CSV table of C-alpha atoms and ligand atoms in Angstrom, one decimal:
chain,number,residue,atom,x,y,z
A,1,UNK,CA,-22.1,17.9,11.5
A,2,UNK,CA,-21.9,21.7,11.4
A,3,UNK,CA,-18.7,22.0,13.4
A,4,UNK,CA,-16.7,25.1,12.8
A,5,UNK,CA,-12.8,25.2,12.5
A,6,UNK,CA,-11.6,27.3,15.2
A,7,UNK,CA,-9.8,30.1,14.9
A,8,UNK,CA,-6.0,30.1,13.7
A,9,UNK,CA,-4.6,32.0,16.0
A,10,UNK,CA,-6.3,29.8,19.3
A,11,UNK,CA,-4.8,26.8,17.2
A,12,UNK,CA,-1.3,28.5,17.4
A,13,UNK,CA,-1.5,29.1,20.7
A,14,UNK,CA,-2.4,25.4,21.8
A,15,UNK,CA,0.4,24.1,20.2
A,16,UNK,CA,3.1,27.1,20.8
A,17,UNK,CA,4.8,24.7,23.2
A,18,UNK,CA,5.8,22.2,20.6
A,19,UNK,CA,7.5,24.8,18.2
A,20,UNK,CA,10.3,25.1,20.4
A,21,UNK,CA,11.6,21.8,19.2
A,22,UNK,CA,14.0,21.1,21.8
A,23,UNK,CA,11.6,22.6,24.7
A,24,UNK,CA,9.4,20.5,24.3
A,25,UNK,CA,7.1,19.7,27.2
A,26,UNK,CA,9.5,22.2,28.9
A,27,UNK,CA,6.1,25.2,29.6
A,28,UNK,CA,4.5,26.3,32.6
A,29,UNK,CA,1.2,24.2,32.9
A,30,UNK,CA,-0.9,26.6,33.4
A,31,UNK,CA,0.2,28.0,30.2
A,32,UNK,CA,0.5,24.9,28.1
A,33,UNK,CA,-3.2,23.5,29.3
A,34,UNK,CA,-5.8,22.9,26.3
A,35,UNK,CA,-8.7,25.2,26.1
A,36,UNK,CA,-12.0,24.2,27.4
A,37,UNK,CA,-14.1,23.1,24.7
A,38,UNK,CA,-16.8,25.7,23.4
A,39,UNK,CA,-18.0,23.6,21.0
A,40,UNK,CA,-19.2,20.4,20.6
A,41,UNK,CA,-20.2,17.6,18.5
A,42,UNK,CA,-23.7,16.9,18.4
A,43,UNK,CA,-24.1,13.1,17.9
A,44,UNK,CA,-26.0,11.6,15.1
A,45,UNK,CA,-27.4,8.7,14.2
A,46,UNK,CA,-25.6,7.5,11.6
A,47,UNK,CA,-22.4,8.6,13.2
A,48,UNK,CA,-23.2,6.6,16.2
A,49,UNK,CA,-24.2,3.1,14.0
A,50,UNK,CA,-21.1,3.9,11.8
A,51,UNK,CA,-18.4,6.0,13.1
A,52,UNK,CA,-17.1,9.1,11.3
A,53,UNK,CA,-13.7,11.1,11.8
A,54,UNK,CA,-12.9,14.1,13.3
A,55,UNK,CA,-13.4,17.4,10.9
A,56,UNK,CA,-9.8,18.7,11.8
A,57,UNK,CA,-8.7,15.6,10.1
A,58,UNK,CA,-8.6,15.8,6.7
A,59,UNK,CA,-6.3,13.2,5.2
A,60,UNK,CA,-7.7,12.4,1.4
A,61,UNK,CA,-7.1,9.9,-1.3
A,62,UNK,CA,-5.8,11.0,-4.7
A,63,UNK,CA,-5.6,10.3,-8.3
A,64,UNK,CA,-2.3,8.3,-9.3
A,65,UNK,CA,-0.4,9.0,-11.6
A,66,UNK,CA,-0.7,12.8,-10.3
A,67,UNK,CA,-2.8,15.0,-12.4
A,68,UNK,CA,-4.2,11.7,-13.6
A,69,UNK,CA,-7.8,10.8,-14.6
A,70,UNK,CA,-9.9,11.6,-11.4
A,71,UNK,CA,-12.3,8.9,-9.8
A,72,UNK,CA,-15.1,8.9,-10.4
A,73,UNK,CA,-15.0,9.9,-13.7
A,74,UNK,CA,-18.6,11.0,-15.2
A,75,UNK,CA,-19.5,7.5,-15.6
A,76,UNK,CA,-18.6,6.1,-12.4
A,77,UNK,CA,-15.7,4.6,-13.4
A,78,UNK,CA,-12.6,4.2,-10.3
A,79,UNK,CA,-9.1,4.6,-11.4
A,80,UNK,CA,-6.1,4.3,-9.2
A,81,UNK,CA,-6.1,6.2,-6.3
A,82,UNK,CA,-3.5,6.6,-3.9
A,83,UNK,CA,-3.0,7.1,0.0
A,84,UNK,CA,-2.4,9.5,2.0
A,85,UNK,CA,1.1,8.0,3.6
A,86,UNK,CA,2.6,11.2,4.7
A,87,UNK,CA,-0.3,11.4,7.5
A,88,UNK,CA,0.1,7.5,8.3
A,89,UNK,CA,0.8,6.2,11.6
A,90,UNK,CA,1.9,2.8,12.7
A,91,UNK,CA,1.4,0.4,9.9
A,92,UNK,CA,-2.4,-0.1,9.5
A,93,UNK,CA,-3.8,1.5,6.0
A,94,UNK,CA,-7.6,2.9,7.5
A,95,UNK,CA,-9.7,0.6,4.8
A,96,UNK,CA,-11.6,4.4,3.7
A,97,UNK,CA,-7.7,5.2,2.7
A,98,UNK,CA,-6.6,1.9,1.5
A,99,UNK,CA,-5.2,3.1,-2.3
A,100,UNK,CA,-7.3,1.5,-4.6
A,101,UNK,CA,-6.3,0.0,-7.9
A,102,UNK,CA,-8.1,-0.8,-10.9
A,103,UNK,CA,-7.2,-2.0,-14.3
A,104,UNK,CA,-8.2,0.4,-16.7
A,105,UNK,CA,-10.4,2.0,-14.8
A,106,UNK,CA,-13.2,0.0,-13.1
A,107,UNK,CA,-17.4,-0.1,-11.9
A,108,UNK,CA,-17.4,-1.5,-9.1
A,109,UNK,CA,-19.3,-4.5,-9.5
A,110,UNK,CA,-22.2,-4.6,-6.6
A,111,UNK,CA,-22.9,-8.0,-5.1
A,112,UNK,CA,-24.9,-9.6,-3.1
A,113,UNK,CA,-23.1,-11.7,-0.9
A,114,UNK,CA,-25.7,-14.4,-0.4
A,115,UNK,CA,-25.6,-14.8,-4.0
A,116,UNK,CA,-22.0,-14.7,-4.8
A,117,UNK,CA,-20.3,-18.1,-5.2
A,118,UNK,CA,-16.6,-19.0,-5.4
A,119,UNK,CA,-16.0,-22.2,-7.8
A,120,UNK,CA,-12.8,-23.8,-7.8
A,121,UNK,CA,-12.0,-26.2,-10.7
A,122,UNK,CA,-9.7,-27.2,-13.6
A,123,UNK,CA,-6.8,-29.9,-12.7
A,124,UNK,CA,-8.6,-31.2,-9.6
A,125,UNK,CA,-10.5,-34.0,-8.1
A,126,UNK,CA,-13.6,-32.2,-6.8
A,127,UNK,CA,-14.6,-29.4,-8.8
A,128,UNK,CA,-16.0,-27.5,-5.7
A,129,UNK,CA,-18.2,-24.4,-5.2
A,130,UNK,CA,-18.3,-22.3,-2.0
A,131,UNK,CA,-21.0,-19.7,-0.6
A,132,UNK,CA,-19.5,-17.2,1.8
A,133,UNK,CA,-21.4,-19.2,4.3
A,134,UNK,CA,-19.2,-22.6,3.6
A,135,UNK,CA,-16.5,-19.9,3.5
A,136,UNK,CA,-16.9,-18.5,6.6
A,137,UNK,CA,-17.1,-22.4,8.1
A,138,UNK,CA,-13.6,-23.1,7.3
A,139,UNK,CA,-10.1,-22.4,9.4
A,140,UNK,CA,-9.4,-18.9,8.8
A,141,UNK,CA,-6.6,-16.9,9.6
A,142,UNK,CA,-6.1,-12.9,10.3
A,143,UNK,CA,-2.7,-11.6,8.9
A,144,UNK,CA,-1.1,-8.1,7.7
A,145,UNK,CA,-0.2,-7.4,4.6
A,146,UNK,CA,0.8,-4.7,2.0
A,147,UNK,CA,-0.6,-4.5,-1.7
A,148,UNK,CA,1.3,-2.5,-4.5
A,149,UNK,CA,0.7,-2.0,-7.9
A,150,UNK,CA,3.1,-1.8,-10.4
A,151,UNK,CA,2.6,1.5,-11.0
A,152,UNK,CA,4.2,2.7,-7.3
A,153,UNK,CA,7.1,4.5,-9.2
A,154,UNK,CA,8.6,7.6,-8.1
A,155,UNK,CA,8.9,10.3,-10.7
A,156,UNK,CA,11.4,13.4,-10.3
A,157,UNK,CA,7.8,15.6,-10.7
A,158,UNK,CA,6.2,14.0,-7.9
A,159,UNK,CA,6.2,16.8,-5.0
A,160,UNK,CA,5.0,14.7,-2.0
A,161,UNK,CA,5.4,10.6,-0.5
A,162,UNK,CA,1.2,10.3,-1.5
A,163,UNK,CA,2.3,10.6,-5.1
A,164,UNK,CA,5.7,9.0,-5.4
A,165,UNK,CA,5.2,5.8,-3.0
A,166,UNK,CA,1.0,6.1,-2.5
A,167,UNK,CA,-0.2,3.0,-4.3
A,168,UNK,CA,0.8,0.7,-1.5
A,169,UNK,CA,-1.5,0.1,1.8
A,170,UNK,CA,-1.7,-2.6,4.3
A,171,UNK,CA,-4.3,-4.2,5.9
A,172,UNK,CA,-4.9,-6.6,8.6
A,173,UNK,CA,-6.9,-9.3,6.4
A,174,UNK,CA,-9.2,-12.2,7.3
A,175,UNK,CA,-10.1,-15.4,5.3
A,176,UNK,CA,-9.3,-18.9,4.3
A,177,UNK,CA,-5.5,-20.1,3.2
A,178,UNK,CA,-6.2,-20.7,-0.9
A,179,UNK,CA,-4.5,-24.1,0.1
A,180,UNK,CA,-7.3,-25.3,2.4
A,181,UNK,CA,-9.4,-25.0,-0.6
A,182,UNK,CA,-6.9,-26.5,-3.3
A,183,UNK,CA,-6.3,-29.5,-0.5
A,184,UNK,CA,-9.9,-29.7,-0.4
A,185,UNK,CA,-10.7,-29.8,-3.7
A,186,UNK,CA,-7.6,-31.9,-4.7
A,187,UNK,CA,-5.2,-30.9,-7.2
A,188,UNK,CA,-4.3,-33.2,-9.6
A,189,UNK,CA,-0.4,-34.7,-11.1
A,190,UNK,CA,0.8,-32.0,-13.7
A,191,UNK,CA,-1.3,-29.0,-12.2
A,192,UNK,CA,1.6,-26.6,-12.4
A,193,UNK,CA,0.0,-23.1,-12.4
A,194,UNK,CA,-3.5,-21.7,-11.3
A,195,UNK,CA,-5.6,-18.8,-12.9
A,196,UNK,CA,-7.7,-16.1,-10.5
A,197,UNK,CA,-10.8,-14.7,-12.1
A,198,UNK,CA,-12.4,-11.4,-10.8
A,199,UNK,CA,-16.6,-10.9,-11.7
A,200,UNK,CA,-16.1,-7.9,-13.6
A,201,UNK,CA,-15.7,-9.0,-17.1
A,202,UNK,CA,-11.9,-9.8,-18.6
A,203,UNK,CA,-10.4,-7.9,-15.5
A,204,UNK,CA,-8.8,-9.2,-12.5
A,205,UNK,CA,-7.4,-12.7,-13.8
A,206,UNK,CA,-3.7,-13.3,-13.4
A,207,UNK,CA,-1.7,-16.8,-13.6
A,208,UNK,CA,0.6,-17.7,-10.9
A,209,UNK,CA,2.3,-20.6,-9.2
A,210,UNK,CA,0.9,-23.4,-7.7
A,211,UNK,CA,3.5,-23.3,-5.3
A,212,UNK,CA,2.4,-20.3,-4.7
A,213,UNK,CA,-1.1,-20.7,-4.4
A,214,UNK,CA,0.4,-23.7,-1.8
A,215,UNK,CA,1.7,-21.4,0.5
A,216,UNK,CA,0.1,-18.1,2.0
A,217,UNK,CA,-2.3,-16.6,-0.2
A,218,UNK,CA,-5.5,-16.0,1.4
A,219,UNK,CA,-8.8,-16.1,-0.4
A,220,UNK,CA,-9.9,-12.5,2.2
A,221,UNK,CA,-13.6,-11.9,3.2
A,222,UNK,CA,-12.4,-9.6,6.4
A,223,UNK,CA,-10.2,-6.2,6.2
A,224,UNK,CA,-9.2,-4.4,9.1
A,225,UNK,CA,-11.8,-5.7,11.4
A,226,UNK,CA,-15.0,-6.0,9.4
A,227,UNK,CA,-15.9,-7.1,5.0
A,228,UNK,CA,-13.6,-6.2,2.9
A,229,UNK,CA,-15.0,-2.8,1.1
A,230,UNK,CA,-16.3,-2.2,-2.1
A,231,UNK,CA,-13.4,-0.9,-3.5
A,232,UNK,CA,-11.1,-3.4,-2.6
A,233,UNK,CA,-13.3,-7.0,-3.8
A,234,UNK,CA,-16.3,-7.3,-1.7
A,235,UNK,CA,-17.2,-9.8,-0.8
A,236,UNK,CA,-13.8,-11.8,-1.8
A,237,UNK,CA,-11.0,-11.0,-2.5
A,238,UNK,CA,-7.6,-12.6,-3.3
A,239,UNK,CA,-4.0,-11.8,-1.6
A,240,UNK,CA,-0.8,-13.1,-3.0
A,241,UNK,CA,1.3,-11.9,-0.1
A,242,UNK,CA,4.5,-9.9,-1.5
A,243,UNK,CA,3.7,-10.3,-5.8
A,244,UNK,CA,2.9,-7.7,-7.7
A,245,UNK,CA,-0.8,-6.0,-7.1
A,246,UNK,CA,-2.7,-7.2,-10.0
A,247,UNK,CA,-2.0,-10.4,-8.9
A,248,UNK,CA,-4.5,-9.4,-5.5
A,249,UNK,CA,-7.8,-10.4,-8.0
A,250,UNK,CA,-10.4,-9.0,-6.1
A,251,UNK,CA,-14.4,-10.0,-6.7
A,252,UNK,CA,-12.8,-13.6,-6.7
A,253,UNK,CA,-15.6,-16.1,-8.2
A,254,UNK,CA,-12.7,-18.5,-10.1
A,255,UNK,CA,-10.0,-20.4,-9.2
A,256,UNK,CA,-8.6,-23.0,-12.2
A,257,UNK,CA,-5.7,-25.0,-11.5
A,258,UNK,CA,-3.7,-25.4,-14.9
A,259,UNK,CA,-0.9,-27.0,-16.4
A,260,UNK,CA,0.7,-24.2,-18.1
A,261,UNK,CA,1.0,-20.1,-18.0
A,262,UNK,CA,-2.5,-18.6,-19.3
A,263,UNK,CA,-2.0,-15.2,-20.6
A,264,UNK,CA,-5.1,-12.7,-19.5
A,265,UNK,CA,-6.2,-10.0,-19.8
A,266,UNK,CA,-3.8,-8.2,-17.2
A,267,UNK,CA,-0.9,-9.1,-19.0
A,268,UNK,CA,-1.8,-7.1,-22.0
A,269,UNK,CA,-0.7,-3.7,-19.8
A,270,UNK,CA,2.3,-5.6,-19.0
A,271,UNK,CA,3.5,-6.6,-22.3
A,272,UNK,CA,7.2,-5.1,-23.9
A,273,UNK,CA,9.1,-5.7,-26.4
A,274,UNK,CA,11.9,-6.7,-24.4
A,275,UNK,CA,11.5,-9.9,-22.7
A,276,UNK,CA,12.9,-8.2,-18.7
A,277,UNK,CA,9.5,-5.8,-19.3
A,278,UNK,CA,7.7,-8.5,-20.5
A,279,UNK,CA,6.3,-10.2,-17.8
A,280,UNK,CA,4.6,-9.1,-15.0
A,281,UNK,CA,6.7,-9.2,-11.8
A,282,UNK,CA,6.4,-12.0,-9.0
A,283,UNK,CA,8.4,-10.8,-5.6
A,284,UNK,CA,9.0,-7.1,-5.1
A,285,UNK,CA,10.9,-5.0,-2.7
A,286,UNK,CA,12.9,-4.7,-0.5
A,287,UNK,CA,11.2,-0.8,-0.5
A,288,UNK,CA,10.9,1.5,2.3
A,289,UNK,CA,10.7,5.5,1.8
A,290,UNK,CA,10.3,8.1,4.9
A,291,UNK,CA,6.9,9.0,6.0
A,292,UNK,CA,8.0,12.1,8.1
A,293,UNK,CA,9.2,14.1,6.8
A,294,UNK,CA,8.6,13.8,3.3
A,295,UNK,CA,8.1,16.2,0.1
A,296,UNK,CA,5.6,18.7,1.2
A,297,UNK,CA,6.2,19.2,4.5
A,298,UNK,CA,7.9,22.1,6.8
A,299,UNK,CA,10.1,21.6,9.9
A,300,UNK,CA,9.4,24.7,12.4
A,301,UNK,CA,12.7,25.0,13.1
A,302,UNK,CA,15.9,23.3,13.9
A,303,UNK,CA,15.9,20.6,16.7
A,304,UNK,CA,14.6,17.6,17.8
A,305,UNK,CA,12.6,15.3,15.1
A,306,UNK,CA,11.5,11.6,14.8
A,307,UNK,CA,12.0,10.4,11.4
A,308,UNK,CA,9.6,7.9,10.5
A,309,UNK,CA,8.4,5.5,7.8
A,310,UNK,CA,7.4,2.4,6.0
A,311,UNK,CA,9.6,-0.6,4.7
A,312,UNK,CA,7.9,-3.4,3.3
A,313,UNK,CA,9.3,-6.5,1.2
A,314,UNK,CA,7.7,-9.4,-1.3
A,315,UNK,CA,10.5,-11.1,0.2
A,316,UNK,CA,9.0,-11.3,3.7
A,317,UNK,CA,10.1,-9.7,7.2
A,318,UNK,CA,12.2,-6.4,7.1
A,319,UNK,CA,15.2,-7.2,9.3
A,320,UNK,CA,16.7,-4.0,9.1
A,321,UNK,CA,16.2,0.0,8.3
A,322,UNK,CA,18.7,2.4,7.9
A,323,UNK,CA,18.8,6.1,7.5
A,324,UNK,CA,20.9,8.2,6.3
A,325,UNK,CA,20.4,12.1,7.6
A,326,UNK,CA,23.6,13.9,5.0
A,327,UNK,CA,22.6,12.8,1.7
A,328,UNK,CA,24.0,9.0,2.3
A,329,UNK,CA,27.1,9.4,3.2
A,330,UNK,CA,26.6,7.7,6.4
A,331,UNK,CA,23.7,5.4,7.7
A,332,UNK,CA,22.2,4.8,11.3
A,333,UNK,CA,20.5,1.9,11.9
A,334,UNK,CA,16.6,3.2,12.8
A,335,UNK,CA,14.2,1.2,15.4
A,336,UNK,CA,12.1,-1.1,14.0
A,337,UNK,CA,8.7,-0.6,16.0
A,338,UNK,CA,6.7,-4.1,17.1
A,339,UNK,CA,6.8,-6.6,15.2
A,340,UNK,CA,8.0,-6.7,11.9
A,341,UNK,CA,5.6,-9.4,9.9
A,342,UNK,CA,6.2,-11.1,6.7
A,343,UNK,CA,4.9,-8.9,3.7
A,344,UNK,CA,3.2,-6.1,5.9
A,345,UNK,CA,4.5,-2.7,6.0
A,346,UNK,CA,6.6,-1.9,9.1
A,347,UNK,CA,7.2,1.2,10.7
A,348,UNK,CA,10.9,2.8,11.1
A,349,UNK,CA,12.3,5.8,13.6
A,350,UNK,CA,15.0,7.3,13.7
A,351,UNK,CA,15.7,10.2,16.5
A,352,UNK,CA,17.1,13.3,15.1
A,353,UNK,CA,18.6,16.7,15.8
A,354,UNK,CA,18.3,18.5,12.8
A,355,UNK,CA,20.8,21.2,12.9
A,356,UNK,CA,19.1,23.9,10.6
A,357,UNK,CA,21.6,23.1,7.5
A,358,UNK,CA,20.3,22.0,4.3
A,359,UNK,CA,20.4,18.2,3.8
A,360,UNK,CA,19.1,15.2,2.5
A,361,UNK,CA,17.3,12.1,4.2
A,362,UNK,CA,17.1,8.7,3.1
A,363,UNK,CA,16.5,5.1,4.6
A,364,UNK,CA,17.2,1.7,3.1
A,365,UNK,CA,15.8,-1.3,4.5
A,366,UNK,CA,17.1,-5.1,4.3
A,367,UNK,CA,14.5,-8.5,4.3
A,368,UNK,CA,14.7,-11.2,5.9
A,369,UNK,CA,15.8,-13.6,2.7
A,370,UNK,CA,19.4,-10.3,2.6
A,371,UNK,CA,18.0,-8.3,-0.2
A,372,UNK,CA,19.0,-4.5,0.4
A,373,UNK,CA,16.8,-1.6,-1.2
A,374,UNK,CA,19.3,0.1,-3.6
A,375,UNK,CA,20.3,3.2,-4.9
A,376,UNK,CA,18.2,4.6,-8.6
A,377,UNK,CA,22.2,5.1,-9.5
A,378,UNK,CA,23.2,1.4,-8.8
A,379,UNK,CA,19.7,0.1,-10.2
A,380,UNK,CA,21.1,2.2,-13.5
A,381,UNK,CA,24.6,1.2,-13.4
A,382,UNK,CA,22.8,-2.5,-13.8
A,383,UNK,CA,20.4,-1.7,-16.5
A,384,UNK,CA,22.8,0.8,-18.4
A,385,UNK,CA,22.2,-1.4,-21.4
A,386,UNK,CA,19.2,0.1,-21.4
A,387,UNK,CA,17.1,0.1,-24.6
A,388,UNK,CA,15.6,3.5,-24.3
A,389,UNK,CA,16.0,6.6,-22.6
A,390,UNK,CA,12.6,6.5,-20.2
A,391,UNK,CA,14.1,2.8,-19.1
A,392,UNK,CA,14.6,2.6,-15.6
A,393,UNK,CA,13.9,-0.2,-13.6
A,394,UNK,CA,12.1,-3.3,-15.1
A,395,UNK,CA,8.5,-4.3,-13.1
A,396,UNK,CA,8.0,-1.5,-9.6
A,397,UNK,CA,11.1,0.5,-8.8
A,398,UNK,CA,12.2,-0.1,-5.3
A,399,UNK,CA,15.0,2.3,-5.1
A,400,UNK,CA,16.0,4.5,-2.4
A,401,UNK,CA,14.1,7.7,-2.0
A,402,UNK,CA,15.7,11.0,-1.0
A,403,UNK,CA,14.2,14.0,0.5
A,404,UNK,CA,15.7,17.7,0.7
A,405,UNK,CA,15.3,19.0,3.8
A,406,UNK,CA,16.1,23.1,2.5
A,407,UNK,CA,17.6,25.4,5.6
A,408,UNK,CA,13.9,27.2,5.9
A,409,UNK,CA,12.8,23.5,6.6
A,410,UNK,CA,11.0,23.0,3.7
A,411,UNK,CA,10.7,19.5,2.5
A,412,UNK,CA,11.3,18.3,-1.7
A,413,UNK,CA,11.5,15.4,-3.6
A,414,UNK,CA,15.9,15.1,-4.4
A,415,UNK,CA,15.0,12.6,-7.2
A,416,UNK,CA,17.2,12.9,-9.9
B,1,MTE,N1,-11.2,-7.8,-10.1
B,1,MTE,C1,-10.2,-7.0,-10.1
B,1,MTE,N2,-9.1,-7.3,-9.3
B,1,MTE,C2,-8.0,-6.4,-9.2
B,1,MTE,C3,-8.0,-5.2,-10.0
B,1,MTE,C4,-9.1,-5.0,-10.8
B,1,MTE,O1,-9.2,-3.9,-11.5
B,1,MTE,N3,-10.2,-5.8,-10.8
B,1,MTE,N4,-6.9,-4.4,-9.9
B,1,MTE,C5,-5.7,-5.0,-9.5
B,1,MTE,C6,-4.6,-4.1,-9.3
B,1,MTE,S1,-3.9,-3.4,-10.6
B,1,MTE,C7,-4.1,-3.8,-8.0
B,1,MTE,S2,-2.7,-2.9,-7.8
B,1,MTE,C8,-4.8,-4.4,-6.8
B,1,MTE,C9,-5.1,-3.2,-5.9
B,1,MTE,O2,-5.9,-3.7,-4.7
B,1,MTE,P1,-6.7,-2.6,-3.9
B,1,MTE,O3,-7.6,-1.8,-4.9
B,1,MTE,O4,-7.5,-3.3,-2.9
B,1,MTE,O5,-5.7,-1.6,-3.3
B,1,MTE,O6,-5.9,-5.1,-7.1
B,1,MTE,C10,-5.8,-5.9,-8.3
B,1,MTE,N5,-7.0,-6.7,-8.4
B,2,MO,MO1,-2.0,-2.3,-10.0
């Protein structure tokens, strides 16, 4: 688009009036008055069909774990990437910054939606096979929710909230219940457990409850408005609101209702020789960690602040948020803003005058079912049978996350 970044200095002086802290808004208007614009963006086409962001914004996805293999790799191949949550706002993951995570790395299979077919079978009635047409013919419903992989664990080394809490998103998703499709196809006495296949080879397949499947997982063909993108299943795409990631088999072509665990090809990452690491983990959270301001980022000055951030719970609705602004020695409750909906991420603030000294924040967050986000030292205390020393939690590590805020407002990861 050929648009220049302006100046630093004409930057500084637009936004002079907010780095007063308390004064804000508190400026002649003559003085505090954007510039006219000198330069402009010339439209294009594609950026009219398909709409592009600013330049000035320039929020990325990143390699997880840090320092980790980069995607694409010289084949192609996509590892996990993860998002840019220290620039979010409100609760919506944009889909271009949705993390994305693949099993071993991934090509992402390309298909043809007119040819892709979903076919439901095993301990049923009516073995059935769907089009995305069909699909698209049957009662659908439009829900938020978050995805994480196992893999969201925060590391002492991990400088900002994009690498120690970045392989969650949420989405606003669109399709059919699974359980308009099981009811359809009609699932037989003894059917205990049901197996998701992705199209790329062994990958994607996971085993989980029928009474699961039941519920609320939704077999997705919409995210955040329009098809779910390559990266994350198109066309199809399976969410098992509030388990584990790899459960969320995306390029769905197979559903087999079964009378017993099947082991796949996802476990295999999963497997430990002691049986609390063995298995891969159903409902996780209770998890929340502090979006602004987190590891990375500088406070201009004492003053005024809104904490913000993300709970989120396997659970189902957060109830409650707290934050604690000395180190967790005492906790406010923070505002829950809108609604908070089952297994979606919901957004936290807290109003804060930070009074220059060095400190530490943290929030904690409560579901709806009374499970509270705890502590990495009471999470310990509870595994300090532990069989080796890199044990910490078993499955995704939910604990509380605390940031250093230093007296030049610089903002560090306090993991121990
Ligand atoms: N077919 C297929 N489905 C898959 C995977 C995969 O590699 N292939 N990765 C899983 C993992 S490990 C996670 S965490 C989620 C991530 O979903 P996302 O990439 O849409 O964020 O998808 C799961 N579903
Ligand atoms: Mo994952």
């Amino acid at each position: 688009m050929g648009v220049k970044r302006p100046d630093r200095r004409e930057f500084l002086r637009g936004g002079a009036a907010l780095a007063g802290g308390l004064t804000v808004g508190a400026v002649e208007p003559a003085h505090g008055q954007a510039p006219e614009p000198e330069r402009f963006i010339r439209g294009e086409a594609d950026m009219i069909a398909y709409g592009e962001r600013s330049p000035f914004v320039t929020s990325v996805r990143i390699p997880h774990p840090p320092g980790g293999r980069e995607s694409p790799d010289a084949f192609g191949l996509v590892f996990h990437v993860a998002a840019p949550l220290q620039d979010s706002v409100g609760t919506i993951t944009p889909s271009s910054l949705h993390f994305v995570g693949t099993t071993r790395g991934s090509l992402m299979p390309e298909i043809d939606p007119s040819e892709h077919r979903l076919m439901i079978h095993g301990l049923v009635d009516r073995p059935l096979v769907f089009t995305m047409e069909d699909l698209k013919r049957l009662p659908s419903v439009t829900r938020l929710h978050f995805i994480e992989c196992a893999g969201n664990n925060a590391r002492a080394t991990h400088k900002t909230v994009q690498e120690t809490h970045g392989m969650t998103s949420c989405a606003e998703w669109t399709g059919v219940l699974l359980s308009t499709l099981l009811e359809e196809a009609g699932v037989k006495d003894g059917a205990s457990w049901v197996v998701a296949e992705g199209t790329e080879n062994v990958k994607g397949a996971s085993s989980f409850p029928l009474a699961k499947a039941m519920d609320d997982c939704i077999v997705a063909y919409g995210m955040n408005g329009e098809a779910v993108r390559p990266q994350n299943g198109f066309p199809l795409r399976l969410l098992i609101p509030g388990f584990e990631g790899i459960f969320n088999t995306k390029y769905l072509r197979r559903i087999k209702v079964v009378d017993r665990y099947y082991m796949n090809y996802n476990d295999y990452g999963h497997l430990r020789r002691d049986s609390v690491r063995a298995a891969l983990g159903y409902q996780i959270g209770p998890k929340s960690v502090i979006t602004f301001p987190s590891g990375g980022q500088k406070l201009s000055g004492r003053g005024f602040y809104e904490v913000s951030g993300l709970a989120w719970s396997g659970g189902g609705a957060i109830t409650r948020v707290e934050v604690s602004t000395d180190a967790g020695r005492s906790w406010q409750e923070a505002e829950i803003q809108g609604t908070a909906h089952r297994m979606a991420h919901t957004r936290f603030r807290l109003a804060w005058n930070w009074d220059g000294q060095e400190t530490q924040l943290m929030s904690r967050c409560t579901d709806e079912v009374g499970q509270m986000q705890p502590l990495p030292t009471q999470v310990a205390e509870h595994f300090n049978a532990a069989p080796d020393p890199s044990y910490r939690v078993p499955g995704l590590d939910n604990t509380i996350q605390p940031w250093r805020i230093a007296s030049d407002g610089s903002v560090h990861n306090a993991r121990a």
